[in-house]
Short mmCIF file of C-alpha atoms in Angstrom, two decimals:
data_model
loop_
_atom_site.label_atom_id
_atom_site.label_comp_id
_atom_site.label_asym_id
_atom_site.label_seq_id
_atom_site.Cartn_x
_atom_site.Cartn_y
_atom_site.Cartn_z
CA UNK A 29 92.07 80.81 83.70
CA UNK A 30 93.81 78.23 86.29
CA UNK A 31 92.44 74.88 86.71
CA UNK A 32 90.21 73.88 89.60
CA UNK A 33 90.51 71.12 91.14
CA UNK A 34 87.37 71.74 93.46
CA UNK A 35 84.55 69.84 91.48
CA UNK A 36 86.89 66.85 90.81
CA UNK A 37 87.21 66.43 94.60
CA UNK A 38 83.22 67.20 95.20
CA UNK A 39 82.29 64.26 93.07
CA UNK A 40 84.06 62.25 95.74
CA UNK A 41 81.34 62.85 97.81
CA UNK A 42 78.48 64.36 96.34
CA UNK A 43 77.69 61.77 93.85
CA UNK A 44 76.83 61.07 90.23
CA UNK A 45 73.05 62.22 90.70
CA UNK A 46 73.57 66.17 91.03
CA UNK A 47 71.89 66.64 94.03
CA UNK A 48 72.59 68.12 97.43
CA UNK A 49 73.28 65.45 100.21
CA UNK A 50 73.42 66.64 103.68
CA UNK A 51 76.80 66.75 105.94
CA UNK A 52 76.33 64.05 107.74
CA UNK A 53 75.91 61.75 104.50
CA UNK A 54 79.44 63.56 103.33
CA UNK A 55 81.35 62.41 106.78
CA UNK A 56 79.82 58.87 106.87
CA UNK A 57 80.63 57.88 102.58
CA UNK A 58 84.25 59.41 103.06
CA UNK A 59 85.04 57.90 106.04
CA UNK A 60 83.78 54.74 104.72
CA UNK A 61 83.30 54.70 101.35
CA UNK A 62 86.09 56.35 99.70
CA UNK A 63 87.68 52.83 98.71
CA UNK A 64 84.77 52.15 96.41
CA UNK A 65 84.91 53.65 93.16
CA UNK A 66 82.64 56.70 93.31
CA UNK A 67 79.38 57.24 90.90
CA UNK A 68 79.97 58.81 87.41
CA UNK A 69 79.28 62.51 87.30
CA UNK A 70 80.05 65.19 85.14
CA UNK A 71 81.63 67.11 87.52
CA UNK A 72 84.50 64.48 87.48
CA UNK A 73 85.85 66.08 83.83
CA UNK A 74 84.03 69.36 83.60
CA UNK A 75 84.52 70.33 79.90
CA UNK A 76 86.61 73.75 80.21
CA UNK A 77 86.60 75.63 76.29
CA UNK A 78 89.80 75.24 74.88
CA UNK A 79 90.07 78.94 73.47
CA UNK A 80 88.74 82.29 72.83
CA UNK A 81 87.95 82.08 76.99
CA UNK A 82 88.00 85.78 78.21
CA UNK A 83 88.55 86.96 81.85
CA UNK A 84 85.50 88.36 83.42
CA UNK A 85 85.38 91.92 82.74
CA UNK A 86 87.01 91.73 79.73
CA UNK A 87 86.07 93.42 76.81
CA UNK A 88 83.57 95.32 78.56
CA UNK A 89 82.26 99.00 77.69
CA UNK A 90 83.72 101.38 80.22
CA UNK A 91 82.02 102.05 83.91
CA UNK A 92 80.37 105.09 82.55
CA UNK A 93 78.09 103.22 79.89
CA UNK A 94 76.70 100.16 79.21
CA UNK A 95 76.86 97.49 76.53
CA UNK A 96 74.67 95.11 74.72
CA UNK A 97 73.53 92.01 76.99
CA UNK A 98 74.73 88.69 75.35
CA UNK A 99 71.99 86.70 74.24
CA UNK A 100 71.47 83.08 75.45
CA UNK A 101 68.16 81.86 73.80
CA UNK A 102 69.79 78.90 72.46
CA UNK A 103 70.91 77.86 76.16
CA UNK A 104 68.65 75.61 78.24
CA UNK A 105 69.15 74.28 81.39
CA UNK A 106 67.41 70.99 82.88
CA UNK A 107 65.57 72.09 85.89
CA UNK A 108 65.07 68.31 86.90
CA UNK A 109 68.55 67.91 87.84
CA UNK A 110 67.93 69.98 91.49
CA UNK A 111 65.39 71.09 93.50
CA UNK A 112 63.89 74.28 92.14
CA UNK A 113 65.58 77.30 93.69
CA UNK A 114 63.43 79.83 94.90
CA UNK A 115 64.26 83.43 93.44
CA UNK A 116 64.58 85.77 96.35
CA UNK A 117 64.48 90.01 96.04
CA UNK A 118 67.67 91.15 96.37
CA UNK A 119 68.49 92.21 99.71
CA UNK A 120 70.35 95.71 100.44
CA UNK A 121 73.94 95.55 101.09
CA UNK A 122 75.01 96.24 104.83
CA UNK A 123 78.13 95.48 106.59
CA UNK A 124 78.06 91.72 108.00
CA UNK A 125 78.37 91.07 111.60
CA UNK A 126 79.48 87.38 111.87
CA UNK A 127 78.44 87.60 115.57
CA UNK A 128 74.83 87.53 114.95
CA UNK A 129 74.92 84.33 113.05
CA UNK A 130 76.07 80.69 114.17
CA UNK A 131 77.75 78.33 111.54
CA UNK A 132 75.62 74.94 110.90
CA UNK A 133 79.14 73.58 109.15
CA UNK A 134 82.72 72.39 110.63
CA UNK A 135 84.92 75.27 111.10
CA UNK A 136 87.92 72.91 111.66
CA UNK A 137 89.13 70.43 109.21
CA UNK A 138 86.95 67.04 109.45
CA UNK A 139 87.60 63.80 108.02
CA UNK A 140 86.33 64.95 104.34
CA UNK A 141 88.46 67.73 104.29
CA UNK A 142 91.19 65.75 105.21
CA UNK A 143 90.31 63.43 102.13
CA UNK A 144 90.06 66.47 100.16
CA UNK A 145 93.55 67.88 101.11
CA UNK A 146 95.04 64.58 100.42
CA UNK A 147 94.58 65.44 96.63
CA UNK A 148 96.98 68.18 96.16
CA UNK A 149 97.79 69.21 99.72
CA UNK A 150 100.65 71.98 98.49
CA UNK A 151 98.10 73.76 97.24
CA UNK A 152 95.86 74.09 100.08
CA UNK A 153 99.25 74.13 102.85
CA UNK A 154 100.13 77.70 101.02
CA UNK A 155 99.14 80.96 102.15
CA UNK A 156 97.06 82.71 99.98
CA UNK A 157 98.83 85.98 98.62
CA UNK A 158 98.05 89.52 99.75
CA UNK A 159 95.06 90.17 97.28
CA UNK A 160 91.30 92.15 98.17
CA UNK A 161 88.47 89.95 98.81
CA UNK A 162 85.09 91.38 98.37
CA UNK A 163 82.50 88.76 98.82
CA UNK A 164 78.67 89.50 98.65
CA UNK A 165 76.19 86.88 100.43
CA UNK A 166 72.71 86.70 100.32
CA UNK A 167 72.27 84.23 103.12
CA UNK A 168 73.68 85.14 106.92
CA UNK A 169 74.81 81.43 106.85
CA UNK A 170 77.34 82.17 103.90
CA UNK A 171 78.44 85.02 105.12
CA UNK A 172 79.20 83.61 108.44
CA UNK A 173 81.31 80.75 106.31
CA UNK A 174 82.81 83.63 104.55
CA UNK A 175 83.94 85.69 107.89
CA UNK A 176 85.42 82.25 109.59
CA UNK A 177 87.39 81.30 106.06
CA UNK A 178 88.80 84.93 105.93
CA UNK A 179 90.07 84.11 109.79
CA UNK A 180 92.06 80.87 108.82
CA UNK A 181 95.84 81.15 108.79
CA UNK A 182 96.24 80.52 105.03
CA UNK A 183 94.09 83.67 104.66
CA UNK A 184 96.27 85.87 106.70
CA UNK A 185 97.83 87.85 104.49
CA UNK A 186 94.16 88.51 102.36
CA UNK A 187 92.45 91.50 103.04
CA UNK A 188 88.96 89.64 102.99
CA UNK A 189 85.16 92.09 103.21
CA UNK A 190 82.05 90.68 103.66
CA UNK A 191 78.47 92.47 103.15
CA UNK A 192 75.08 91.21 102.28
CA UNK A 193 73.21 91.94 99.32
CA UNK A 194 74.59 89.36 96.65
CA UNK A 195 74.68 90.25 93.29
CA UNK A 196 72.68 93.82 93.01
CA UNK A 197 74.94 95.35 95.99
CA UNK A 198 78.15 93.90 93.75
CA UNK A 199 76.75 95.73 90.98
CA UNK A 200 76.12 98.69 93.09
CA UNK A 201 78.75 98.89 95.21
CA UNK A 202 81.53 98.89 91.88
CA UNK A 203 79.31 100.61 89.61
CA UNK A 204 82.07 104.15 90.03
CA UNK A 205 84.86 102.08 92.06
CA UNK A 206 87.82 100.01 91.45
CA UNK A 207 87.01 96.03 92.12
CA UNK A 208 89.12 94.17 94.35
CA UNK A 209 91.43 90.84 92.98
CA UNK A 210 88.66 88.42 93.68
CA UNK A 211 84.98 88.99 93.91
CA UNK A 212 82.91 85.96 95.83
CA UNK A 213 79.21 86.25 94.98
CA UNK A 214 76.32 84.37 96.36
CA UNK A 215 73.32 84.12 94.04
CA UNK A 216 70.34 81.49 94.25
CA UNK A 217 69.39 82.24 90.70
CA UNK A 218 69.40 80.32 87.49
CA UNK A 219 68.94 80.85 83.75
CA UNK A 220 68.41 84.14 81.65
CA UNK A 221 67.96 86.36 85.35
CA UNK A 222 71.18 85.16 86.47
CA UNK A 223 73.05 85.77 83.30
CA UNK A 224 71.31 88.70 82.75
CA UNK A 225 72.81 90.15 86.53
CA UNK A 226 76.34 88.28 85.59
CA UNK A 227 76.60 90.64 82.63
CA UNK A 228 75.70 93.62 84.37
CA UNK A 229 78.56 92.90 86.80
CA UNK A 230 80.95 92.20 83.97
CA UNK A 231 80.82 95.83 82.48
CA UNK A 232 81.77 97.34 85.97
CA UNK A 233 84.74 94.45 86.56
CA UNK A 234 88.27 95.20 85.96
CA UNK A 235 89.58 92.74 83.42
CA UNK A 236 91.72 91.32 85.90
CA UNK A 237 89.18 90.79 88.63
CA UNK A 238 88.43 86.89 88.83
CA UNK A 239 85.31 85.79 90.47
CA UNK A 240 83.90 82.89 92.14
CA UNK A 241 79.76 82.62 92.03
CA UNK A 242 78.19 80.26 95.21
CA UNK A 243 75.08 78.78 93.97
CA UNK A 244 72.38 76.50 94.76
CA UNK A 245 72.00 74.24 91.97
CA UNK A 246 74.69 71.54 91.14
CA UNK A 247 74.02 71.62 87.48
CA UNK A 248 76.80 70.92 85.34
CA UNK A 249 75.39 72.76 82.43
CA UNK A 250 74.97 76.02 84.58
CA UNK A 251 78.42 75.27 85.29
CA UNK A 252 80.23 74.79 82.21
CA UNK A 253 78.03 77.72 80.75
CA UNK A 254 79.39 80.04 83.91
CA UNK A 255 82.98 79.04 82.66
CA UNK A 256 82.54 80.33 78.99
CA UNK A 257 81.35 83.27 80.70
CA UNK A 258 84.25 83.98 82.04
CA UNK A 259 83.61 83.31 86.20
CA UNK A 260 86.62 81.49 87.53
CA UNK A 261 84.75 78.99 89.72
CA UNK A 262 81.39 78.11 90.78
CA UNK A 263 81.06 76.35 94.11
CA UNK A 264 77.49 74.93 95.88
CA UNK A 265 76.88 74.18 99.55
CA UNK A 266 77.64 72.10 101.85
CA UNK A 267 80.72 73.95 102.63
CA UNK A 268 83.23 74.54 104.78
CA UNK A 269 85.66 77.11 105.10
CA UNK A 270 88.43 74.91 104.05
CA UNK A 271 86.48 74.51 100.85
CA UNK A 272 85.93 78.07 100.13
CA UNK A 273 89.86 78.67 100.78
CA UNK A 274 90.78 75.97 98.40
CA UNK A 275 88.99 77.64 95.79
CA UNK A 276 91.13 80.42 96.09
CA UNK A 277 93.93 78.81 96.33
CA UNK A 278 93.41 77.02 93.20
CA UNK A 279 93.04 80.23 91.42
CA UNK A 280 96.40 82.21 92.99
CA UNK A 281 98.61 79.05 93.57
CA UNK A 282 98.58 77.07 90.57
CA UNK A 283 101.84 74.82 91.02
CA UNK A 284 102.49 75.20 86.75
CA UNK A 285 101.02 79.01 86.79
CA UNK A 286 102.11 80.18 90.24
CA UNK A 287 100.55 83.78 91.17
CA UNK A 288 103.06 86.43 90.13
CA UNK A 289 102.29 90.49 90.61
CA UNK A 290 102.98 93.03 88.51
CA UNK A 291 106.39 94.37 88.74
CA UNK A 292 106.81 98.04 87.83
CA UNK A 293 110.78 99.68 87.77
CA UNK A 294 111.30 103.05 88.45
CA UNK A 295 114.36 104.58 87.59
CA UNK A 296 115.91 108.09 86.85
CA UNK A 297 117.48 109.68 83.78
CA UNK A 298 120.31 111.20 85.85
CA UNK A 299 121.15 111.57 89.41
CA UNK A 300 118.93 114.07 91.63
CA UNK A 301 116.12 113.86 89.34
CA UNK A 302 113.31 112.55 91.97
CA UNK A 303 112.63 108.86 91.03
CA UNK A 304 113.02 107.59 94.31
CA UNK A 305 110.10 109.88 95.32
CA UNK A 306 107.99 109.38 92.28
CA UNK A 307 108.35 105.79 92.87
CA UNK A 308 107.64 105.89 96.88
CA UNK A 309 104.40 108.65 96.12
CA UNK A 310 103.34 105.79 93.62
CA UNK A 311 103.70 102.62 95.67
CA UNK A 312 101.60 104.57 98.11
CA UNK A 313 98.83 105.63 95.96
CA UNK A 314 98.76 102.28 94.33
CA UNK A 315 97.83 100.57 97.88
CA UNK A 316 95.82 103.43 99.79
CA UNK A 317 93.73 105.21 96.36
CA UNK A 318 93.63 101.87 94.48
CA UNK A 319 93.21 100.21 97.80
CA UNK A 320 95.53 96.96 96.49
CA UNK A 321 98.64 95.36 98.12
CA UNK A 322 101.87 96.72 97.60
CA UNK A 323 105.51 95.82 97.99
CA UNK A 324 107.98 98.54 97.29
CA UNK A 325 111.57 97.15 97.10
CA UNK A 326 114.43 99.69 97.39
CA UNK A 327 116.92 98.50 95.52
CA UNK A 328 119.42 101.05 96.44
CA UNK A 329 121.56 99.37 98.84
CA UNK A 330 124.21 101.89 99.86
CA UNK A 331 122.15 104.83 99.67
CA UNK A 332 118.48 104.28 99.75
CA UNK A 333 116.06 106.16 100.91
CA UNK A 334 113.20 104.26 101.35
CA UNK A 335 113.45 103.60 104.83
CA UNK A 336 113.78 107.51 105.84
CA UNK A 337 110.90 108.55 103.52
CA UNK A 338 108.05 105.83 105.30
CA UNK A 339 109.87 107.02 108.43
CA UNK A 340 111.00 103.03 108.96
CA UNK A 341 114.19 101.81 110.68
CA UNK A 342 114.22 98.03 110.13
CA UNK A 343 116.42 95.68 111.32
CA UNK A 344 116.53 92.99 108.78
CA UNK A 345 116.71 94.37 104.78
CA UNK A 346 117.07 93.85 101.22
CA UNK A 347 120.52 92.97 101.99
CA UNK A 348 120.07 90.13 104.28
CA UNK A 349 117.74 88.56 101.58
CA UNK A 350 120.54 88.92 98.51
CA UNK A 351 122.96 87.58 101.01
CA UNK A 352 121.29 84.34 101.89
CA UNK A 353 119.02 83.77 98.63
CA UNK A 354 118.39 79.87 99.37
CA UNK A 355 116.77 80.44 103.14
CA UNK A 356 114.55 82.79 101.70
CA UNK A 357 111.08 81.36 102.29
CA UNK A 358 107.38 82.88 102.73
CA UNK A 359 107.98 82.89 106.59
CA UNK A 360 111.71 84.42 106.62
CA UNK A 361 110.07 87.48 103.92
CA UNK A 362 107.08 87.83 106.05
CA UNK A 363 109.62 88.85 109.26
CA UNK A 364 111.79 90.99 106.26
CA UNK A 365 108.93 92.83 105.03
CA UNK A 366 107.89 96.06 106.94
CA UNK A 367 104.36 97.24 107.09
CA UNK A 368 103.97 100.75 106.04
CA UNK A 369 100.37 100.78 105.98
CA UNK A 370 97.47 98.41 105.69
CA UNK A 371 98.12 97.44 102.30
CA UNK A 372 102.00 98.39 101.63
CA UNK A 373 104.96 96.65 102.77
CA UNK A 374 108.89 98.25 102.29
CA UNK A 375 111.43 95.91 101.42
CA UNK A 376 114.25 98.16 102.81
CA UNK A 377 117.61 98.49 101.94
CA UNK A 378 120.61 98.33 104.10
CA UNK A 379 121.76 102.03 103.25
CA UNK A 380 125.45 101.15 104.82
CA UNK A 381 128.35 101.62 103.10
CA UNK A 382 130.50 98.68 104.86
CA UNK A 383 129.91 96.40 102.13
CA UNK A 384 130.07 96.31 98.31
CA UNK A 385 126.65 94.54 97.69
CA UNK A 386 127.99 93.45 94.92
CA UNK A 387 125.48 90.14 93.59
CA UNK A 388 125.02 88.55 90.52
CA UNK A 389 121.70 88.97 88.03
CA UNK A 390 120.66 85.57 89.40
CA UNK A 391 120.71 86.47 93.01
CA UNK A 392 118.21 89.29 92.56
CA UNK A 393 116.13 87.35 90.01
CA UNK A 394 115.67 84.60 93.03
CA UNK A 395 114.74 86.98 95.79
CA UNK A 396 112.57 89.52 93.33
CA UNK A 397 110.52 86.32 92.32
CA UNK A 398 109.55 85.34 95.24
CA UNK A 399 108.89 88.85 96.90
CA UNK A 400 106.73 88.97 93.71
CA UNK A 401 104.54 86.50 94.87
CA UNK A 402 103.31 88.32 97.97
CA UNK A 403 100.92 91.27 96.28
CA UNK A 404 99.56 92.27 93.23
CA UNK A 405 102.01 94.56 92.62
CA UNK A 406 105.30 95.36 93.07
CA UNK A 407 107.47 98.58 92.47
CA UNK A 408 111.09 98.38 92.23
CA UNK A 409 113.11 101.32 93.09
CA UNK A 410 116.10 101.06 90.90
CA UNK A 411 119.78 103.28 91.91
CA UNK A 412 120.85 105.40 89.23
CA UNK A 413 123.74 103.40 88.63
CA UNK A 414 124.64 100.79 85.30
CA UNK A 415 125.30 97.19 86.13
CA UNK A 416 124.43 93.81 84.78
CA UNK A 417 122.02 93.26 87.69
CA UNK A 418 120.10 96.68 86.93
CA UNK A 419 119.80 96.39 83.27
CA UNK A 420 118.51 92.55 84.00
CA UNK A 421 116.02 94.02 86.52
CA UNK A 422 114.87 97.20 84.27
CA UNK A 423 114.41 95.00 81.11
CA UNK A 424 112.74 92.31 82.92
CA UNK A 425 109.95 94.46 84.58
CA UNK A 426 106.50 94.36 83.45
CA UNK A 427 106.39 98.23 82.91
CA UNK A 428 109.18 101.05 83.39
CA UNK A 429 108.63 104.59 84.66
CA UNK A 430 111.34 106.76 83.75
CA UNK A 431 111.69 110.12 86.07
CA UNK A 432 113.31 113.24 84.27
CA UNK A 433 113.91 116.94 84.83
CA UNK A 434 113.66 119.46 81.53
CA UNK A 435 116.94 119.64 81.08
CA UNK A 436 119.46 118.05 78.06
CA UNK A 437 121.43 115.76 79.99
CA UNK A 438 118.05 114.23 81.07
CA UNK A 439 116.88 114.01 77.77
CA UNK A 440 119.84 112.16 75.92
CA UNK A 441 119.69 110.24 78.66
CA UNK A 442 116.09 109.02 78.71
CA UNK A 443 116.55 108.97 74.78
CA UNK A 444 118.71 106.21 75.59
CA UNK A 445 116.66 104.13 77.89
CA UNK A 446 113.80 104.06 75.76
CA UNK A 447 115.80 103.10 72.67
CA UNK A 448 117.43 100.20 74.85
CA UNK A 449 113.81 99.25 76.30
CA UNK A 450 112.21 99.24 72.65
CA UNK A 451 115.03 97.18 71.02
CA UNK A 452 114.94 94.48 74.10
CA UNK A 453 111.31 94.81 74.33
CA UNK A 454 109.24 94.99 70.93
CA UNK A 455 106.35 93.77 72.57
CA UNK A 456 106.04 95.69 75.58
CA UNK A 457 104.91 99.49 75.85
CA UNK A 458 107.06 102.37 75.95
CA UNK A 459 108.13 103.51 79.24
CA UNK A 460 106.08 106.08 81.20
CA UNK A 461 107.81 109.59 81.55
CA UNK A 462 107.81 111.69 84.38
CA UNK A 463 108.76 115.00 84.26
CA UNK A 464 109.54 116.42 87.99
CA UNK A 465 110.46 119.86 89.14
CA UNK A 466 109.34 121.91 86.31
CA UNK A 467 109.01 125.50 86.31
CA UNK A 468 112.32 126.38 88.34
CA UNK A 469 112.27 130.07 88.60
CA UNK A 470 115.40 131.40 86.21
CA UNK A 471 115.99 127.96 85.13
CA UNK A 472 116.02 127.39 81.27
CA UNK A 473 114.06 124.37 80.67
CA UNK A 474 113.44 122.04 77.45
CA UNK A 475 109.83 122.46 76.20
CA UNK A 476 108.09 119.51 77.21
CA UNK A 477 106.50 119.08 73.73
CA UNK A 478 110.08 118.80 72.67
CA UNK A 479 110.66 115.84 75.45
CA UNK A 480 107.47 114.60 73.89
CA UNK A 481 109.01 114.43 70.18
CA UNK A 482 112.17 112.73 71.22
CA UNK A 483 111.17 110.05 73.21
CA UNK A 484 108.28 109.24 70.66
CA UNK A 485 105.62 109.47 73.44
CA UNK A 486 103.97 112.23 75.85
CA UNK A 487 104.78 112.52 79.57
CA UNK A 488 102.31 110.75 81.42
CA UNK A 489 103.14 113.18 84.56
CA UNK A 490 104.35 116.59 84.91
CA UNK A 491 105.24 117.34 88.63
CA UNK A 492 105.54 121.22 89.51
CA UNK A 493 108.53 122.38 91.53
CA UNK A 494 107.07 122.95 94.84
CA UNK A 495 109.97 122.66 97.17
CA UNK A 496 107.97 123.49 100.26
CA UNK A 497 105.80 120.90 100.44
CA UNK A 498 108.31 117.75 98.74
CA UNK A 499 110.87 118.98 101.45
CA UNK A 500 108.25 118.82 104.29
CA UNK A 501 107.14 115.37 103.21
CA UNK A 502 110.61 114.12 103.12
CA UNK A 503 111.23 115.72 106.64
CA UNK A 504 108.16 113.93 108.31
CA UNK A 505 109.04 110.21 106.67
CA UNK A 506 105.33 111.02 104.75
CA UNK A 507 104.42 110.90 101.68
CA UNK A 508 102.90 113.95 99.48
CA UNK A 509 99.21 113.21 99.88
CA UNK A 510 99.71 112.87 103.55
CA UNK A 511 100.76 116.14 103.68
CA UNK A 512 98.37 118.02 101.30
CA UNK A 513 95.92 115.61 99.58
CA UNK A 514 94.78 118.17 97.65
CA UNK A 515 97.92 119.34 95.96
CA UNK A 516 98.48 119.28 92.37
CA UNK A 517 101.19 116.72 93.02
CA UNK A 518 98.95 114.36 95.08
CA UNK A 519 96.94 114.20 92.46
CA UNK A 520 99.69 113.85 89.81
CA UNK A 521 100.54 110.69 91.87
CA UNK A 522 97.09 109.27 91.78
CA UNK A 523 96.75 109.59 88.17
CA UNK A 524 99.93 107.68 87.83
CA UNK A 525 99.11 104.73 89.86
CA UNK A 526 96.09 104.61 88.24
CA UNK A 527 97.85 104.47 84.85
CA UNK A 528 100.35 101.95 86.10
CA UNK A 529 97.80 99.66 87.43
CA UNK A 530 94.56 100.28 85.21
CA UNK A 531 92.55 101.03 87.59
CA UNK A 532 90.54 104.17 88.88
CA UNK A 533 90.80 105.33 92.13
CA UNK A 534 88.34 104.13 95.20
CA UNK A 535 85.81 107.14 96.10
CA UNK A 536 85.64 107.08 100.00
CA UNK A 537 83.36 104.83 101.65
CA UNK A 538 80.27 106.34 103.19
CA UNK A 539 80.16 104.15 106.33
CA UNK A 540 83.28 102.82 107.96
CA UNK A 541 80.47 100.00 108.97
CA UNK A 542 81.81 98.01 106.28
CA UNK A 543 85.33 98.41 107.12
CA UNK A 544 84.49 96.51 110.65
CA UNK A 545 85.29 92.91 109.39
CA UNK A 546 88.00 93.21 106.95
CA UNK A 547 91.79 93.11 107.26
#
């Protein structure tokens, strides 16, 4: 869990008595008293567990079943440290309309924010990566604050949705759906009631989901216990939108552990097996079906087809970044990436033959490392060639997908790839195999079970031979699920996306109202 500076900064103006301070007092003390030593506060050095801490939602029972709640009988709170918090009945979940409410906190940085930012300006000035954020607020004021934070320039890449309803609404919403990268939940509860609801939320959370709790009690004991339970951060009012943004930034933009999405390399066992089609459709399913941001990188610089498959013809491509990798920063990368859908970005190949495109593995590393910081998933469409940079990129990916056809050449080449990957990555899982174009009429084929025995793993996906469907999609610049969402191939790509990401497909929403304030 990334260390956060949020509470160290709050000590500078909250003081050491763990009581709430109004906004005027905060500003007065920041402007006039920051030069004096702050009162000693437990939050100055929060005691985080040295080991054994699990991510929120990790080691939980499947979503379809519960698990026995852990006991907290030996944990006590000092209720004298903050004013009693009245536990209100849970409000029903509904989309938040920020136009109905006015903020009672400043929307732009004030003196307090400036002092806060001086502690680590490198984090606060960095944009939040392309992640999905869902906030469930109990109070309309908090909903307004979250809405205005989502409109900040640092949050332009993030997709933010705000609803009312608090913890119960979050539990209900994600009982049968995949959770976003970050959950922000407001709760005025304390003690056993809060922990019971957090345990229920943890049982429906994906292991990689981070959770920020907005509470009402400035209690160091409560804070420490929440950290032990896997909560990523705990915030208490008063707050400005910039405080929320910095709390998010500290989780994803820690300079010592920068955010990096999961990279998945797609390669064909031989030419013409459809590895690019598999890569493009799987990336589309990750972004559209799983509601997660994804960047598709077409690394076949001379013959890449990603631009054609998504009906895009960008003026600038991956080749421009590789020619001058030192100039590639976030601003330039944003201009080079093409937005195919709301959550799928494309780094297109130049697809020209006027250059040799001969780069060292280090150059590819520099560019891909920067792309990897843009989204939770990065799909790499590798060409069917063998060179130092292809080998290096393949072995450096978090996961490998090998596409084959049911013939002898594919079996031999796939076996060679498997042996190479297994030897170079003994601690990683074996590549996933996709058998494409199975069942071609009058063509002798190697049985699927023989592939499984030779490679030591069954295929993750077997795609039937459907030339009309795939040909129509390619000619129209569409994905399979756009042409025929009920086809077996569309279901297969959605299944492969779930296997790769470890997430489940998001069911259709009951109402479009919840998207009014999402980006």
